[in-house]
């Protein structure tokens, strides 16, 4: 996670430097008046890593060892495809308000071997919804500028549902809040149409409750890491 973040920041920083140097060479007039799309929306697909359930996975592995004598272990969820839809409203040349919704789902299936018994099927399903509210800073210095970098910061609300099935279902639901940061580039392909590429990160932690669906209610809780990294590419359309 740390190496991915360092590489991502380095790549974005390099692209920012190259794009601003290109604008300077083109002789952009920083004080000129120009039209920009005050409202736009975008649709993007990409890859999402996180959030992390290490604390729960460690507990589950120990429980399987104690209760079933299993010597196998399961890992945390890996990455998954994600889809996002966003709306941007610019209230000045350089600043805007942006809301976007991201959704993703992950599944892990595994059979735990138990001595003298049939294998125990385990299924873990994670459904992620992330609603982000942020303030982008848009580095557009000219009306005909083809490549526009941006950075953004704000907060992300995570409605999460985590189902763990082992004969019965243990359901974990939580709505948590994390900080977010984003950086990206937008490339004009025709009037009011852009290709957008962005990287997003969230940072935070949450205490996840355990509510058993087919068993008596539980007071158990565990810590969850809300840190995520996503890389997305899509299309942005200016409205007016």
PDB file of C-alpha atoms in Angstrom:
ATOM      1  CA  UNK A   1       0.000   0.000   0.000  1.00  0.00           C
ATOM      2  CA  UNK A   2       2.781   2.454   0.930  1.00  0.00           C
ATOM      3  CA  UNK A   3       4.817   1.609  -2.205  1.00  0.00           C
ATOM      4  CA  UNK A   4       1.729   2.003  -4.394  1.00  0.00           C
ATOM      5  CA  UNK A   5       1.026   5.407  -2.859  1.00  0.00           C
ATOM      6  CA  UNK A   6       4.623   6.584  -3.376  1.00  0.00           C
ATOM      7  CA  UNK A   7       4.653   5.474  -7.018  1.00  0.00           C
ATOM      8  CA  UNK A   8       1.247   7.056  -7.664  1.00  0.00           C
ATOM      9  CA  UNK A   9       2.297  10.398  -6.177  1.00  0.00           C
ATOM     10  CA  UNK A  10       5.539  10.361  -8.182  1.00  0.00           C
ATOM     11  CA  UNK A  11       3.730   9.671 -11.469  1.00  0.00           C
ATOM     12  CA  UNK A  12       1.093  12.359 -10.839  1.00  0.00           C
ATOM     13  CA  UNK A  13       3.788  14.887  -9.863  1.00  0.00           C
ATOM     14  CA  UNK A  14       5.726  14.152 -13.055  1.00  0.00           C
ATOM     15  CA  UNK A  15       2.615  14.575 -15.219  1.00  0.00           C
ATOM     16  CA  UNK A  16       1.810  17.856 -13.466  1.00  0.00           C
ATOM     17  CA  UNK A  17       5.306  19.206 -14.153  1.00  0.00           C
ATOM     18  CA  UNK A  18       5.194  18.170 -17.807  1.00  0.00           C
ATOM     19  CA  UNK A  19       1.728  19.630 -18.350  1.00  0.00           C
ATOM     20  CA  UNK A  20       2.520  22.988 -16.721  1.00  0.00           C
ATOM     21  CA  UNK A  21       5.759  23.267 -18.702  1.00  0.00           C
ATOM     22  CA  UNK A  22       3.823  22.579 -21.908  1.00  0.00           C
ATOM     23  CA  UNK A  23       1.339  25.322 -21.051  1.00  0.00           C
ATOM     24  CA  UNK A  24       4.150  27.786 -20.390  1.00  0.00           C
ATOM     25  CA  UNK A  25       5.782  26.953 -23.732  1.00  0.00           C
ATOM     26  CA  UNK A  26       2.465  27.582 -25.478  1.00  0.00           C
ATOM     27  CA  UNK A  27       2.423  31.087 -24.018  1.00  0.00           C
ATOM     28  CA  UNK A  28      -0.751  30.819 -21.949  1.00  0.00           C
ATOM     29  CA  UNK A  29      -1.933  34.167 -20.637  1.00  0.00           C
ATOM     30  CA  UNK A  30      -2.721  33.615 -16.970  1.00  0.00           C
ATOM     31  CA  UNK A  31      -4.875  36.684 -16.624  1.00  0.00           C
ATOM     32  CA  UNK A  32      -7.052  36.249 -19.705  1.00  0.00           C
ATOM     33  CA  UNK A  33     -10.793  35.811 -19.509  1.00  0.00           C
ATOM     34  CA  UNK A  34     -12.228  32.633 -21.062  1.00  0.00           C
ATOM     35  CA  UNK A  35     -15.252  30.342 -21.015  1.00  0.00           C
ATOM     36  CA  UNK A  36     -15.174  27.103 -19.060  1.00  0.00           C
ATOM     37  CA  UNK A  37     -17.819  24.475 -18.434  1.00  0.00           C
ATOM     38  CA  UNK A  38     -19.488  25.432 -15.156  1.00  0.00           C
ATOM     39  CA  UNK A  39     -21.162  22.028 -14.780  1.00  0.00           C
ATOM     40  CA  UNK A  40     -20.041  18.615 -15.972  1.00  0.00           C
ATOM     41  CA  UNK A  41     -20.420  14.947 -15.206  1.00  0.00           C
ATOM     42  CA  UNK A  42     -18.144  11.957 -15.671  1.00  0.00           C
ATOM     43  CA  UNK A  43     -18.312   8.186 -15.832  1.00  0.00           C
ATOM     44  CA  UNK A  44     -15.190   6.143 -15.115  1.00  0.00           C
ATOM     45  CA  UNK A  45     -14.045   2.586 -14.532  1.00  0.00           C
ATOM     46  CA  UNK A  46     -10.918   1.394 -12.785  1.00  0.00           C
ATOM     47  CA  UNK A  47      -9.279  -0.713 -10.117  1.00  0.00           C
ATOM     48  CA  UNK A  48      -9.761  -0.404  -6.356  1.00  0.00           C
ATOM     49  CA  UNK A  49      -7.546  -1.711  -3.556  1.00  0.00           C
ATOM     50  CA  UNK A  50      -8.953  -1.701  -0.003  1.00  0.00           C
ATOM     51  CA  UNK A  51     -10.478  -1.302   2.469  1.00  0.00           C
ATOM     52  CA  UNK A  52      -8.578  -3.759   4.660  1.00  0.00           C
ATOM     53  CA  UNK A  53     -10.095  -6.404   6.942  1.00  0.00           C
ATOM     54  CA  UNK A  54      -6.776  -7.733   8.300  1.00  0.00           C
ATOM     55  CA  UNK A  55      -7.973  -7.620  11.906  1.00  0.00           C
ATOM     56  CA  UNK A  56     -11.065  -9.683  11.123  1.00  0.00           C
ATOM     57  CA  UNK A  57      -9.212 -12.159   8.881  1.00  0.00           C
ATOM     58  CA  UNK A  58      -6.644 -12.797  11.640  1.00  0.00           C
ATOM     59  CA  UNK A  59      -9.479 -13.449  14.107  1.00  0.00           C
ATOM     60  CA  UNK A  60     -11.277 -15.778  11.675  1.00  0.00           C
ATOM     61  CA  UNK A  61      -8.126 -17.807  10.956  1.00  0.00           C
ATOM     62  CA  UNK A  62      -7.534 -18.274  14.672  1.00  0.00           C
ATOM     63  CA  UNK A  63     -11.199 -19.255  15.202  1.00  0.00           C
ATOM     64  CA  UNK A  64     -10.992 -21.904  12.458  1.00  0.00           C
ATOM     65  CA  UNK A  65      -7.816 -23.291  14.003  1.00  0.00           C
ATOM     66  CA  UNK A  66      -9.347 -23.424  17.496  1.00  0.00           C
ATOM     67  CA  UNK A  67     -12.802 -24.710  16.537  1.00  0.00           C
ATOM     68  CA  UNK A  68     -12.076 -26.975  13.569  1.00  0.00           C
ATOM     69  CA  UNK A  69      -8.367 -27.722  13.891  1.00  0.00           C
ATOM     70  CA  UNK A  70      -7.742 -26.227  10.456  1.00  0.00           C
ATOM     71  CA  UNK A  71      -4.173 -25.437   9.462  1.00  0.00           C
ATOM     72  CA  UNK A  72      -5.236 -23.385   6.429  1.00  0.00           C
ATOM     73  CA  UNK A  73      -5.567 -19.600   6.402  1.00  0.00           C
ATOM     74  CA  UNK A  74      -7.436 -17.099   4.293  1.00  0.00           C
ATOM     75  CA  UNK A  75      -6.113 -13.770   3.095  1.00  0.00           C
ATOM     76  CA  UNK A  76      -7.725 -10.358   3.053  1.00  0.00           C
ATOM     77  CA  UNK A  77      -9.574  -9.176  -0.048  1.00  0.00           C
ATOM     78  CA  UNK A  78      -7.440  -8.088  -2.976  1.00  0.00           C
ATOM     79  CA  UNK A  79      -8.233  -5.493  -5.616  1.00  0.00           C
ATOM     80  CA  UNK A  80     -11.419  -5.314  -7.677  1.00  0.00           C
ATOM     81  CA  UNK A  81     -12.962  -3.426 -10.576  1.00  0.00           C
ATOM     82  CA  UNK A  82     -14.891  -0.299  -9.678  1.00  0.00           C
ATOM     83  CA  UNK A  83     -17.347   2.008 -11.397  1.00  0.00           C
ATOM     84  CA  UNK A  84     -17.898   5.653 -10.525  1.00  0.00           C
ATOM     85  CA  UNK A  85     -20.230   8.445 -11.556  1.00  0.00           C
ATOM     86  CA  UNK A  86     -19.487  12.041 -10.634  1.00  0.00           C
ATOM     87  CA  UNK A  87     -20.862  15.566 -10.918  1.00  0.00           C
ATOM     88  CA  UNK A  88     -18.759  18.727 -10.850  1.00  0.00           C
ATOM     89  CA  UNK A  89     -19.933  22.309 -10.388  1.00  0.00           C
ATOM     90  CA  UNK A  90     -17.323  25.041 -10.871  1.00  0.00           C
ATOM     91  CA  UNK A  91     -17.903  28.195  -8.869  1.00  0.00           C
ATOM     92  CA  UNK A  92     -14.754  29.917 -10.181  1.00  0.00           C
ATOM     93  CA  UNK A  93     -12.060  29.428 -12.780  1.00  0.00           C
ATOM     94  CA  UNK A  94      -9.889  27.335 -10.476  1.00  0.00           C
ATOM     95  CA  UNK A  95     -12.276  25.865  -7.898  1.00  0.00           C
ATOM     96  CA  UNK A  96     -15.276  23.536  -7.989  1.00  0.00           C
ATOM     97  CA  UNK A  97     -17.455  21.313  -5.856  1.00  0.00           C
ATOM     98  CA  UNK A  98     -17.545  17.640  -6.811  1.00  0.00           C
ATOM     99  CA  UNK A  99     -19.693  14.699  -5.725  1.00  0.00           C
ATOM    100  CA  UNK A 100     -19.043  11.203  -6.974  1.00  0.00           C
ATOM    101  CA  UNK A 101     -20.349   7.748  -6.197  1.00  0.00           C
ATOM    102  CA  UNK A 102     -18.139   4.667  -6.497  1.00  0.00           C
ATOM    103  CA  UNK A 103     -19.307   1.073  -6.267  1.00  0.00           C
ATOM    104  CA  UNK A 104     -17.403  -2.207  -6.167  1.00  0.00           C
ATOM    105  CA  UNK A 105     -17.879  -5.745  -4.898  1.00  0.00           C
ATOM    106  CA  UNK A 106     -15.463  -8.501  -3.940  1.00  0.00           C
ATOM    107  CA  UNK A 107     -15.916 -12.217  -3.263  1.00  0.00           C
ATOM    108  CA  UNK A 108     -13.580 -14.791  -1.750  1.00  0.00           C
ATOM    109  CA  UNK A 109     -14.409 -18.518  -1.720  1.00  0.00           C
ATOM    110  CA  UNK A 110     -12.337 -21.173   0.010  1.00  0.00           C
ATOM    111  CA  UNK A 111     -12.748 -24.731   1.331  1.00  0.00           C
ATOM    112  CA  UNK A 112     -11.158 -25.344   4.730  1.00  0.00           C
ATOM    113  CA  UNK A 113      -9.903 -28.894   5.225  1.00  0.00           C
ATOM    114  CA  UNK A 114     -10.701 -30.489   8.570  1.00  0.00           C
ATOM    115  CA  UNK A 115      -9.171 -33.784   9.708  1.00  0.00           C
ATOM    116  CA  UNK A 116     -11.671 -36.623   9.306  1.00  0.00           C
ATOM    117  CA  UNK A 117     -14.443 -34.302   8.106  1.00  0.00           C
ATOM    118  CA  UNK A 118     -15.662 -33.007   4.730  1.00  0.00           C
ATOM    119  CA  UNK A 119     -14.148 -29.641   3.699  1.00  0.00           C
ATOM    120  CA  UNK A 120     -15.926 -26.601   5.141  1.00  0.00           C
ATOM    121  CA  UNK A 121     -16.985 -24.069   2.452  1.00  0.00           C
ATOM    122  CA  UNK A 122     -16.259 -20.473   3.367  1.00  0.00           C
ATOM    123  CA  UNK A 123     -17.558 -17.461   1.431  1.00  0.00           C
ATOM    124  CA  UNK A 124     -16.789 -13.797   2.088  1.00  0.00           C
ATOM    125  CA  UNK A 125     -18.644 -11.056   0.173  1.00  0.00           C
ATOM    126  CA  UNK A 126     -17.849  -7.356   0.417  1.00  0.00           C
ATOM    127  CA  UNK A 127     -20.097  -4.690  -1.102  1.00  0.00           C
ATOM    128  CA  UNK A 128     -18.594  -1.204  -1.210  1.00  0.00           C
ATOM    129  CA  UNK A 129     -20.331   2.078  -1.805  1.00  0.00           C
ATOM    130  CA  UNK A 130     -18.289   5.266  -1.506  1.00  0.00           C
ATOM    131  CA  UNK A 131     -19.826   8.750  -1.736  1.00  0.00           C
ATOM    132  CA  UNK A 132     -17.143  11.436  -1.937  1.00  0.00           C
ATOM    133  CA  UNK A 133     -17.517  15.179  -1.452  1.00  0.00           C
ATOM    134  CA  UNK A 134     -14.483  17.206  -2.457  1.00  0.00           C
ATOM    135  CA  UNK A 135     -13.169  20.582  -3.588  1.00  0.00           C
ATOM    136  CA  UNK A 136     -11.069  20.242  -6.768  1.00  0.00           C
ATOM    137  CA  UNK A 137      -8.404  22.805  -7.627  1.00  0.00           C
ATOM    138  CA  UNK A 138      -8.362  22.981 -11.431  1.00  0.00           C
ATOM    139  CA  UNK A 139      -5.203  24.228 -13.142  1.00  0.00           C
ATOM    140  CA  UNK A 140      -6.811  25.683 -16.267  1.00  0.00           C
ATOM    141  CA  UNK A 141      -5.021  28.837 -17.383  1.00  0.00           C
ATOM    142  CA  UNK A 142      -6.323  29.142 -20.940  1.00  0.00           C
ATOM    143  CA  UNK A 143      -9.595  28.528 -22.734  1.00  0.00           C
ATOM    144  CA  UNK A 144      -7.942  26.353 -25.402  1.00  0.00           C
ATOM    145  CA  UNK A 145      -5.734  24.433 -22.972  1.00  0.00           C
ATOM    146  CA  UNK A 146      -5.923  20.747 -24.065  1.00  0.00           C
ATOM    147  CA  UNK A 147      -4.489  19.151 -20.907  1.00  0.00           C
ATOM    148  CA  UNK A 148      -5.808  20.201 -17.494  1.00  0.00           C
ATOM    149  CA  UNK A 149      -4.382  18.843 -14.224  1.00  0.00           C
ATOM    150  CA  UNK A 150      -6.351  18.936 -10.973  1.00  0.00           C
ATOM    151  CA  UNK A 151      -6.069  17.990  -7.335  1.00  0.00           C
ATOM    152  CA  UNK A 152      -8.928  17.558  -4.865  1.00  0.00           C
ATOM    153  CA  UNK A 153      -9.481  16.922  -1.162  1.00  0.00           C
ATOM    154  CA  UNK A 154     -12.540  16.248   0.965  1.00  0.00           C
ATOM    155  CA  UNK A 155     -14.381  13.446   2.753  1.00  0.00           C
ATOM    156  CA  UNK A 156     -15.745  10.054   1.721  1.00  0.00           C
ATOM    157  CA  UNK A 157     -18.753   8.298   3.250  1.00  0.00           C
ATOM    158  CA  UNK A 158     -18.492   4.494   3.088  1.00  0.00           C
ATOM    159  CA  UNK A 159     -21.725   2.433   3.307  1.00  0.00           C
ATOM    160  CA  UNK A 160     -20.252  -1.082   3.678  1.00  0.00           C
ATOM    161  CA  UNK A 161     -21.721  -4.567   3.904  1.00  0.00           C
ATOM    162  CA  UNK A 162     -19.516  -7.568   4.642  1.00  0.00           C
ATOM    163  CA  UNK A 163     -21.083 -11.079   4.655  1.00  0.00           C
ATOM    164  CA  UNK A 164     -19.159 -14.085   5.969  1.00  0.00           C
ATOM    165  CA  UNK A 165     -20.834 -17.440   5.326  1.00  0.00           C
ATOM    166  CA  UNK A 166     -19.783 -20.656   7.073  1.00  0.00           C
ATOM    167  CA  UNK A 167     -22.974 -22.707   7.353  1.00  0.00           C
ATOM    168  CA  UNK A 168     -24.698 -19.576   8.623  1.00  0.00           C
ATOM    169  CA  UNK A 169     -24.205 -15.921   7.698  1.00  0.00           C
ATOM    170  CA  UNK A 170     -22.393 -13.343   9.796  1.00  0.00           C
ATOM    171  CA  UNK A 171     -23.230  -9.892   8.476  1.00  0.00           C
ATOM    172  CA  UNK A 172     -21.237  -6.751   9.205  1.00  0.00           C
ATOM    173  CA  UNK A 173     -22.697  -3.388   8.180  1.00  0.00           C
ATOM    174  CA  UNK A 174     -21.223   0.030   8.764  1.00  0.00           C
ATOM    175  CA  UNK A 175     -21.399   3.571   7.444  1.00  0.00           C
ATOM    176  CA  UNK A 176     -17.998   5.128   8.070  1.00  0.00           C
ATOM    177  CA  UNK A 177     -16.295   8.391   7.118  1.00  0.00           C
ATOM    178  CA  UNK A 178     -12.735   8.845   5.818  1.00  0.00           C
ATOM    179  CA  UNK A 179     -10.675  11.678   4.390  1.00  0.00           C
ATOM    180  CA  UNK A 180      -9.889  11.643   0.683  1.00  0.00           C
ATOM    181  CA  UNK A 181      -7.363  13.074  -1.756  1.00  0.00           C
ATOM    182  CA  UNK A 182      -7.382  12.873  -5.548  1.00  0.00           C
ATOM    183  CA  UNK A 183      -5.211  13.984  -8.433  1.00  0.00           C
ATOM    184  CA  UNK A 184      -5.658  13.614 -12.150  1.00  0.00           C
ATOM    185  CA  UNK A 185      -5.577  14.939 -15.677  1.00  0.00           C
ATOM    186  CA  UNK A 186      -8.268  15.830 -18.199  1.00  0.00           C
ATOM    187  CA  UNK A 187      -7.579  15.813 -21.944  1.00  0.00           C
ATOM    188  CA  UNK A 188      -9.906  17.565 -24.400  1.00  0.00           C
ATOM    189  CA  UNK A 189     -10.951  15.346 -27.323  1.00  0.00           C
ATOM    190  CA  UNK A 190     -13.692  17.645 -28.695  1.00  0.00           C
ATOM    191  CA  UNK A 191     -15.681  20.663 -27.475  1.00  0.00           C
ATOM    192  CA  UNK A 192     -17.250  19.827 -24.101  1.00  0.00           C
ATOM    193  CA  UNK A 193     -15.823  16.272 -24.125  1.00  0.00           C
ATOM    194  CA  UNK A 194     -12.799  15.160 -22.129  1.00  0.00           C
ATOM    195  CA  UNK A 195     -10.933  12.008 -21.266  1.00  0.00           C
ATOM    196  CA  UNK A 196     -10.340  11.999 -17.530  1.00  0.00           C
ATOM    197  CA  UNK A 197      -7.777   9.918 -15.649  1.00  0.00           C
ATOM    198  CA  UNK A 198      -7.490  10.099 -11.876  1.00  0.00           C
ATOM    199  CA  UNK A 199      -6.044   8.474  -8.791  1.00  0.00           C
ATOM    200  CA  UNK A 200      -7.957   8.573  -5.505  1.00  0.00           C
ATOM    201  CA  UNK A 201      -6.894   7.755  -1.960  1.00  0.00           C
ATOM    202  CA  UNK A 202      -8.871   7.559   1.273  1.00  0.00           C
ATOM    203  CA  UNK A 203      -7.474   7.472   4.797  1.00  0.00           C
ATOM    204  CA  UNK A 204      -9.243   6.488   8.008  1.00  0.00           C
ATOM    205  CA  UNK A 205     -10.271   3.723  10.398  1.00  0.00           C
ATOM    206  CA  UNK A 206     -13.600   2.384  11.671  1.00  0.00           C
ATOM    207  CA  UNK A 207     -14.875   0.069  14.371  1.00  0.00           C
ATOM    208  CA  UNK A 208     -16.990  -2.574  12.615  1.00  0.00           C
ATOM    209  CA  UNK A 209     -19.879  -4.264  14.455  1.00  0.00           C
ATOM    210  CA  UNK A 210     -20.747  -7.941  13.938  1.00  0.00           C
ATOM    211  CA  UNK A 211     -24.453  -8.721  13.492  1.00  0.00           C
ATOM    212  CA  UNK A 212     -25.246 -12.385  12.894  1.00  0.00           C
ATOM    213  CA  UNK A 213     -28.107 -12.980  10.459  1.00  0.00           C
ATOM    214  CA  UNK A 214     -29.032 -16.570  11.339  1.00  0.00           C
ATOM    215  CA  UNK A 215     -27.580 -16.631  14.848  1.00  0.00           C
ATOM    216  CA  UNK A 216     -28.198 -14.684  18.088  1.00  0.00           C
ATOM    217  CA  UNK A 217     -27.007 -11.080  18.011  1.00  0.00           C
ATOM    218  CA  UNK A 218     -23.367 -10.475  18.877  1.00  0.00           C
ATOM    219  CA  UNK A 219     -21.644  -7.552  20.611  1.00  0.00           C
ATOM    220  CA  UNK A 220     -18.346  -8.292  18.871  1.00  0.00           C
ATOM    221  CA  UNK A 221     -16.472  -5.507  17.096  1.00  0.00           C
ATOM    222  CA  UNK A 222     -13.211  -5.310  15.170  1.00  0.00           C
ATOM    223  CA  UNK A 223     -11.055  -2.592  13.626  1.00  0.00           C
ATOM    224  CA  UNK A 224     -11.184  -1.929   9.899  1.00  0.00           C
ATOM    225  CA  UNK A 225      -8.718   0.108   7.855  1.00  0.00           C
ATOM    226  CA  UNK A 226     -10.534   2.447   5.462  1.00  0.00           C
ATOM    227  CA  UNK A 227      -7.404   3.189   3.407  1.00  0.00           C
ATOM    228  CA  UNK A 228      -8.059   2.666  -0.303  1.00  0.00           C
ATOM    229  CA  UNK A 229      -6.279   3.394  -3.572  1.00  0.00           C
ATOM    230  CA  UNK A 230      -8.083   3.552  -6.890  1.00  0.00           C
ATOM    231  CA  UNK A 231      -7.035   4.351 -10.448  1.00  0.00           C
ATOM    232  CA  UNK A 232      -9.758   5.248 -12.946  1.00  0.00           C
ATOM    233  CA  UNK A 233     -10.175   6.411 -16.508  1.00  0.00           C
ATOM    234  CA  UNK A 234     -13.346   7.631 -18.150  1.00  0.00           C
ATOM    235  CA  UNK A 235     -15.240  10.298 -20.066  1.00  0.00           C
ATOM    236  CA  UNK A 236     -16.255  13.759 -18.818  1.00  0.00           C
ATOM    237  CA  UNK A 237     -18.990  15.799 -20.522  1.00  0.00           C
ATOM    238  CA  UNK A 238     -19.412  19.528 -20.026  1.00  0.00           C
ATOM    239  CA  UNK A 239     -23.027  20.641 -19.656  1.00  0.00           C
ATOM    240  CA  UNK A 240     -22.729  24.428 -19.965  1.00  0.00           C
TER     241      UNK A 240
END
